[in-house]
CSV table of C-alpha atoms and ligand atoms in Angstrom, one decimal:
chain,number,residue,atom,x,y,z
A,286,MET,CA,-56.3,214.1,176.2
A,287,ALA,CA,-58.5,215.1,173.5
A,288,GLU,CA,-61.8,216.8,174.6
A,289,THR,CA,-63.3,217.7,171.2
A,290,THR,CA,-64.5,215.5,168.3
A,291,ASN,CA,-62.3,217.8,166.2
A,292,GLU,CA,-58.9,217.8,169.0
A,293,LEU,CA,-59.3,214.2,169.1
A,294,TRP,CA,-59.0,214.0,164.9
A,295,ALA,CA,-56.1,215.7,165.1
A,296,ALA,CA,-54.5,213.8,167.8
A,297,VAL,CA,-55.6,210.6,165.3
A,298,ASP,CA,-53.7,212.5,162.5
A,299,GLU,CA,-50.8,213.7,164.6
A,300,TYR,CA,-50.0,209.1,165.7
A,301,LEU,CA,-51.0,208.4,161.7
A,302,GLU,CA,-48.2,211.1,161.4
A,303,GLN,CA,-45.4,208.8,163.6
A,304,SER,CA,-46.4,205.9,163.6
A,305,VAL,CA,-47.4,205.7,159.0
A,306,VAL,CA,-46.2,208.4,157.3
A,307,HIS,CA,-42.8,209.5,158.6
A,308,GLU,CA,-42.7,213.1,157.3
A,309,ASP,CA,-38.8,213.5,156.6
A,310,GLU,CA,-37.1,216.9,157.7
A,311,ALA,CA,-37.5,218.6,154.1
A,312,LEU,CA,-41.2,217.7,155.0
A,313,ARG,CA,-41.4,218.9,157.9
A,314,MET,CA,-39.2,221.8,157.4
A,315,ALA,CA,-41.7,223.1,154.4
A,316,ARG,CA,-44.9,222.6,157.1
A,317,ALA,CA,-42.9,225.0,159.3
A,318,SER,CA,-41.5,227.7,156.5
A,319,ILE,CA,-45.5,228.0,155.7
A,320,ALA,CA,-46.9,228.8,158.9
A,321,GLU,CA,-43.1,230.9,159.6
A,322,ALA,CA,-44.1,233.0,156.2
A,323,GLY,CA,-47.5,233.6,157.3
A,324,LEU,CA,-49.3,231.6,154.4
A,325,PRO,CA,-52.4,230.2,155.2
A,326,GLN,CA,-52.4,226.8,156.9
A,327,ILE,CA,-53.9,224.7,154.5
A,328,SER,CA,-51.6,221.7,153.5
A,329,VAL,CA,-53.3,218.8,153.0
A,330,ALA,CA,-52.0,216.4,155.9
A,331,PRO,CA,-49.1,214.0,156.3
A,332,ASN,CA,-50.9,211.6,155.6
A,333,GLN,CA,-52.9,213.2,152.6
A,334,GLY,CA,-49.7,213.7,151.0
A,335,LYS,CA,-49.0,210.1,151.6
A,336,LEU,CA,-52.0,208.9,149.7
A,337,LEU,CA,-50.8,211.4,146.7
A,338,PHE,CA,-46.9,209.6,146.7
A,339,ILE,CA,-49.2,206.7,146.3
A,340,LEU,CA,-51.1,207.2,144.1
A,341,ALA,CA,-49.0,208.4,141.4
A,342,ARG,CA,-46.3,205.3,141.6
A,343,LEU,CA,-49.4,203.3,141.2
A,344,GLN,CA,-49.9,204.7,138.0
A,345,ARG,CA,-46.3,204.9,137.6
A,346,ALA,CA,-46.6,208.6,136.8
A,347,GLN,CA,-44.1,211.4,135.0
A,348,ARG,CA,-46.0,213.7,134.0
A,349,LEU,CA,-48.2,215.5,136.9
A,350,LEU,CA,-50.2,218.5,137.1
A,351,GLU,CA,-51.0,220.4,140.2
A,352,ILE,CA,-53.4,223.1,140.7
A,353,GLY,CA,-53.0,225.4,143.6
A,354,THR,CA,-48.8,225.2,145.2
A,355,LEU,CA,-49.4,227.2,147.9
A,356,GLY,CA,-45.5,226.5,149.9
A,357,ALA,CA,-44.9,223.0,147.8
A,358,TYR,CA,-45.8,220.8,151.1
A,359,SER,CA,-47.9,218.2,149.1
A,360,THR,CA,-45.8,219.2,145.4
A,361,ILE,CA,-43.1,217.5,147.4
A,362,TRP,CA,-44.7,214.2,147.5
A,363,LEU,CA,-45.5,214.5,144.0
A,364,ALA,CA,-42.1,215.2,142.7
A,365,ARG,CA,-40.9,212.1,145.3
A,366,ALA,CA,-43.1,210.0,143.3
A,367,VAL,CA,-42.5,210.7,139.7
A,368,ALA,CA,-38.7,210.9,140.7
A,369,PRO,CA,-35.7,210.6,139.0
A,370,THR,CA,-37.1,211.4,135.7
A,371,GLY,CA,-41.1,212.1,135.7
A,372,ARG,CA,-41.7,216.4,135.7
A,373,VAL,CA,-44.2,218.2,137.9
A,374,VAL,CA,-46.4,221.3,136.3
A,375,THR,CA,-47.4,223.4,139.7
A,376,LEU,CA,-50.5,226.5,138.9
A,377,GLU,CA,-50.2,229.2,141.5
A,378,VAL,CA,-51.7,232.7,141.0
A,379,ASP,CA,-49.5,234.2,144.4
A,380,PRO,CA,-46.2,234.7,143.5
A,381,THR,CA,-45.3,235.1,147.2
A,382,HIS,CA,-46.4,231.7,147.9
A,383,ALA,CA,-44.7,230.5,144.9
A,384,ASP,CA,-41.6,232.1,146.3
A,385,VAL,CA,-42.4,229.9,149.6
A,386,ALA,CA,-42.6,226.9,147.6
A,387,ARG,CA,-39.2,227.5,145.3
A,388,ALA,CA,-37.6,227.4,148.8
A,389,ASN,CA,-39.3,224.7,150.0
A,390,LEU,CA,-39.3,222.7,146.8
A,391,GLY,CA,-35.0,223.1,146.6
A,392,ARG,CA,-34.7,222.2,150.3
A,393,ALA,CA,-36.1,219.3,149.5
A,394,GLY,CA,-34.1,218.3,146.5
A,395,VAL,CA,-36.6,218.5,143.9
A,396,ALA,CA,-36.1,222.0,142.5
A,397,ASP,CA,-35.0,220.6,138.9
A,398,LEU,CA,-38.6,218.0,138.9
A,399,VAL,CA,-41.2,220.4,138.8
A,400,ASP,CA,-41.9,224.0,136.8
A,401,VAL,CA,-44.4,226.0,139.9
A,402,ARG,CA,-45.4,228.7,137.5
A,403,VAL,CA,-47.6,232.1,138.7
A,404,GLY,CA,-50.9,233.1,137.6
A,405,LYS,CA,-54.3,232.3,137.5
A,406,ALA,CA,-54.6,228.8,136.7
A,407,LEU,CA,-57.1,229.4,134.0
A,408,GLU,CA,-55.0,231.9,132.1
A,409,LEU,CA,-52.2,229.0,132.5
A,410,LEU,CA,-53.9,225.9,131.7
A,411,PRO,CA,-53.6,226.8,127.9
A,412,ASP,CA,-49.8,226.5,128.2
A,413,VAL,CA,-49.8,224.2,129.8
A,414,ALA,CA,-51.7,221.9,127.2
A,415,SER,CA,-48.0,221.8,125.1
A,416,LEU,CA,-47.0,218.8,128.0
A,417,ALA,CA,-50.0,216.1,127.8
A,418,PRO,CA,-50.8,214.0,128.4
A,419,PHE,CA,-50.3,214.0,132.1
A,420,ASP,CA,-50.7,210.7,134.4
A,421,LEU,CA,-52.1,212.5,137.7
A,422,VAL,CA,-53.6,216.3,137.8
A,423,PHE,CA,-54.1,216.9,141.6
A,424,ILE,CA,-56.4,220.5,141.6
A,425,ASP,CA,-56.6,222.1,144.9
A,426,ALA,CA,-57.0,226.2,144.3
A,427,ASP,CA,-59.6,228.0,144.5
A,428,LYS,CA,-62.8,226.3,144.9
A,429,PRO,CA,-65.6,227.8,143.1
A,430,SER,CA,-63.5,227.0,139.8
A,431,ILE,CA,-63.3,223.1,140.3
A,432,PRO,CA,-65.4,222.2,137.5
A,433,ASP,CA,-63.8,224.0,135.2
A,434,TYR,CA,-60.7,222.6,136.2
A,435,PHE,CA,-62.2,219.3,136.3
A,436,ARG,CA,-62.9,219.8,132.5
A,437,TRP,CA,-59.2,221.1,131.7
A,438,ALA,CA,-58.2,218.1,134.2
A,439,LEU,CA,-60.2,215.9,131.3
A,440,LYS,CA,-58.7,216.9,128.5
A,441,LEU,CA,-55.4,216.7,129.2
A,442,THR,CA,-55.3,213.6,130.6
A,443,ARG,CA,-54.6,209.5,129.2
A,444,PRO,CA,-56.6,207.0,129.9
A,445,SER,CA,-56.5,205.7,133.2
A,446,ALA,CA,-54.7,208.5,134.3
A,447,LEU,CA,-56.0,210.2,138.3
A,448,ILE,CA,-58.0,212.9,138.7
A,449,VAL,CA,-57.6,214.0,142.5
A,450,VAL,CA,-59.8,216.7,143.7
A,451,ASP,CA,-59.4,218.3,147.2
A,452,ASN,CA,-61.8,219.9,150.0
A,453,VAL,CA,-65.2,218.9,147.6
A,454,VAL,CA,-66.9,218.0,151.4
A,455,ARG,CA,-66.3,221.0,153.1
A,456,ASP,CA,-68.3,219.7,156.3
A,457,GLY,CA,-71.3,218.3,155.0
A,458,ALA,CA,-72.8,220.8,152.9
A,459,LEU,CA,-72.0,218.6,149.4
A,460,ALA,CA,-75.2,217.8,150.1
A,461,ASP,CA,-76.9,220.8,151.1
A,462,PRO,CA,-79.2,221.6,147.9
A,463,THR,CA,-79.4,225.3,149.9
A,464,SER,CA,-75.8,226.7,149.9
A,465,ALA,CA,-75.4,230.2,148.8
A,466,ASP,CA,-71.1,229.6,149.4
A,467,PRO,CA,-69.2,229.5,146.2
A,468,ASN,CA,-67.3,226.7,147.5
A,469,VAL,CA,-69.7,224.9,148.3
A,470,ILE,CA,-71.5,225.3,144.8
A,471,GLY,CA,-68.3,224.9,143.6
A,472,VAL,CA,-68.3,221.1,144.2
A,473,ARG,CA,-72.0,220.5,143.9
A,474,ARG,CA,-71.7,221.5,140.6
A,475,LEU,CA,-68.5,218.8,140.5
A,476,HIS,CA,-70.3,215.9,141.4
A,477,GLU,CA,-73.4,217.3,138.7
A,478,LEU,CA,-70.9,216.7,135.9
A,479,LEU,CA,-69.7,213.7,137.4
A,480,ARG,CA,-73.3,212.3,137.3
A,481,SER,CA,-73.3,212.1,133.6
A,482,GLU,CA,-69.6,212.1,132.6
A,483,PRO,CA,-69.1,209.0,130.9
A,484,ARG,CA,-65.0,209.5,130.4
A,485,VAL,CA,-64.4,208.6,134.0
A,486,SER,CA,-65.3,206.5,137.1
A,487,ALA,CA,-65.4,208.6,140.0
A,488,THR,CA,-65.6,208.6,143.8
A,489,THR,CA,-65.8,210.3,146.6
A,490,ILE,CA,-64.1,209.5,150.1
A,491,GLN,CA,-65.1,211.9,153.1
A,492,THR,CA,-62.3,212.5,155.5
A,493,VAL,CA,-61.5,213.8,159.0
A,494,GLY,CA,-58.6,215.3,160.3
A,495,SER,CA,-56.1,218.0,161.6
A,496,LYS,CA,-58.3,220.3,159.1
A,497,GLY,CA,-61.5,218.4,159.6
A,498,TYR,CA,-64.1,217.3,158.2
A,499,ASP,CA,-63.4,217.3,154.6
A,500,GLY,CA,-63.1,214.7,151.5
A,501,LEU,CA,-61.3,214.1,148.4
A,502,THR,CA,-63.1,212.7,145.6
A,503,ILE,CA,-60.5,210.6,142.3
A,504,ALA,CA,-62.0,210.3,139.4
A,505,MET,CA,-60.3,207.7,137.7
A,506,VAL,CA,-59.8,208.1,133.6
A,507,ASN,CA,-61.8,205.0,131.5
A,508,GLU,CA,-59.7,203.3,128.8
A,509,ARG,CA,-61.3,205.2,125.2
A,510,GLN,CA,-64.0,202.6,124.1
B,156,LIG,N1,-51.8,221.9,147.5
B,156,LIG,C1,-51.1,222.5,148.4
B,156,LIG,C2,-52.8,223.9,149.0
B,156,LIG,C3,-52.9,224.4,147.7
B,156,LIG,S1,-53.7,225.9,149.2
B,156,LIG,C4,-50.9,221.7,149.1
B,156,LIG,O1,-51.4,220.6,149.7
B,156,LIG,O2,-49.5,221.5,149.8
B,156,LIG,C5,-55.1,226.4,147.5
B,156,LIG,C6,-53.7,227.4,146.6
B,156,LIG,O3,-54.7,228.4,145.5
B,156,LIG,C7,-53.5,228.6,147.6
B,156,LIG,O4,-51.9,228.7,147.4
B,156,LIG,C8,-53.9,230.1,146.8
B,156,LIG,O5,-53.1,231.0,146.2
B,156,LIG,C9,-54.5,229.1,145.0
B,156,LIG,N2,-55.0,229.5,143.9
B,156,LIG,C10,-55.8,230.1,144.2
B,156,LIG,N3,-56.4,231.0,143.0
B,156,LIG,C11,-56.1,229.7,142.1
B,156,LIG,C12,-55.8,230.1,141.1
B,156,LIG,N4,-57.0,231.2,140.3
B,156,LIG,N5,-55.1,230.6,140.4
B,156,LIG,C13,-54.2,229.1,140.7
B,156,LIG,N6,-53.9,229.1,142.0
B,156,LIG,C14,-54.5,230.0,142.4
B,157,LIG,C1,-59.2,225.7,152.4
B,157,LIG,C2,-58.2,225.6,150.7
B,157,LIG,C3,-57.4,224.5,150.2
B,157,LIG,O1,-57.3,224.2,149.4
B,157,LIG,C4,-57.7,223.8,152.0
B,157,LIG,O2,-57.4,222.4,151.7
B,157,LIG,C5,-58.4,224.2,153.6
B,157,LIG,C6,-59.1,224.9,153.0
B,157,LIG,C7,-59.6,227.4,152.2
B,157,LIG,O3,-59.1,228.3,151.0
B,157,LIG,O4,-59.7,227.3,152.8
B,158,LIG,MG1,-56.8,221.7,149.7
């Protein structure tokens, strides 16, 4: 049995994977290939991947944008939600991560649906604008840039689109105004921006699981008045 709180959270995530989530072979292989390639094991958890899938399906999404690909674990979930006619654009700064991602997308049978672009997201986004409007944007790259990515997402989405931001609670440091951690400052600036942003209706949900204590923001772009 789990000995510590974190082990208990991980055990429940494992149970959820086996009961409700059901990763298939391609998703399991993607996770394994990320570990084998020595990439950081910071992909979304299986139950979070499935949440992205459900949100994208709810949106009847056809155009998705992801910022931060890693090994394409989350990208596979998103691509499956838009198959066979939709498209996913995903931005990744590290060419090694992008190679692992392309291999995983190929094994999952969704390579044709996904455009992996390599570079700093803030430098790629001006070109990505030609593919807008997006139905869902998933922000999951470097955390200090979250406010900038969120402003881009606002620019590139249609009314009723969703903007989802990962890793915004950070072991509770989100509520610490004295934090000097640039990642924490990034997620606090996002929440300051949301306080006075009339174009979205947003909420943030705290989560625990195999990735520890964190959370995600879900912002819905309001219909234009
Ligand atoms: N979304 C993935 C996890 C992404 S991890 C999943 O859940 O499966 C964060 C990724 O963002 C890393 O691969 C990292 O290299 C990338 N990244 C960091 N800074 C970036 C930047 N400025 N532009 C684009 N990608 C960046
Ligand atoms: C980190 C990044 C992530 O996107 C994540 O889900 C967990 C951790 C990180 O940079 O440490
Ligand atoms: Mg993340």
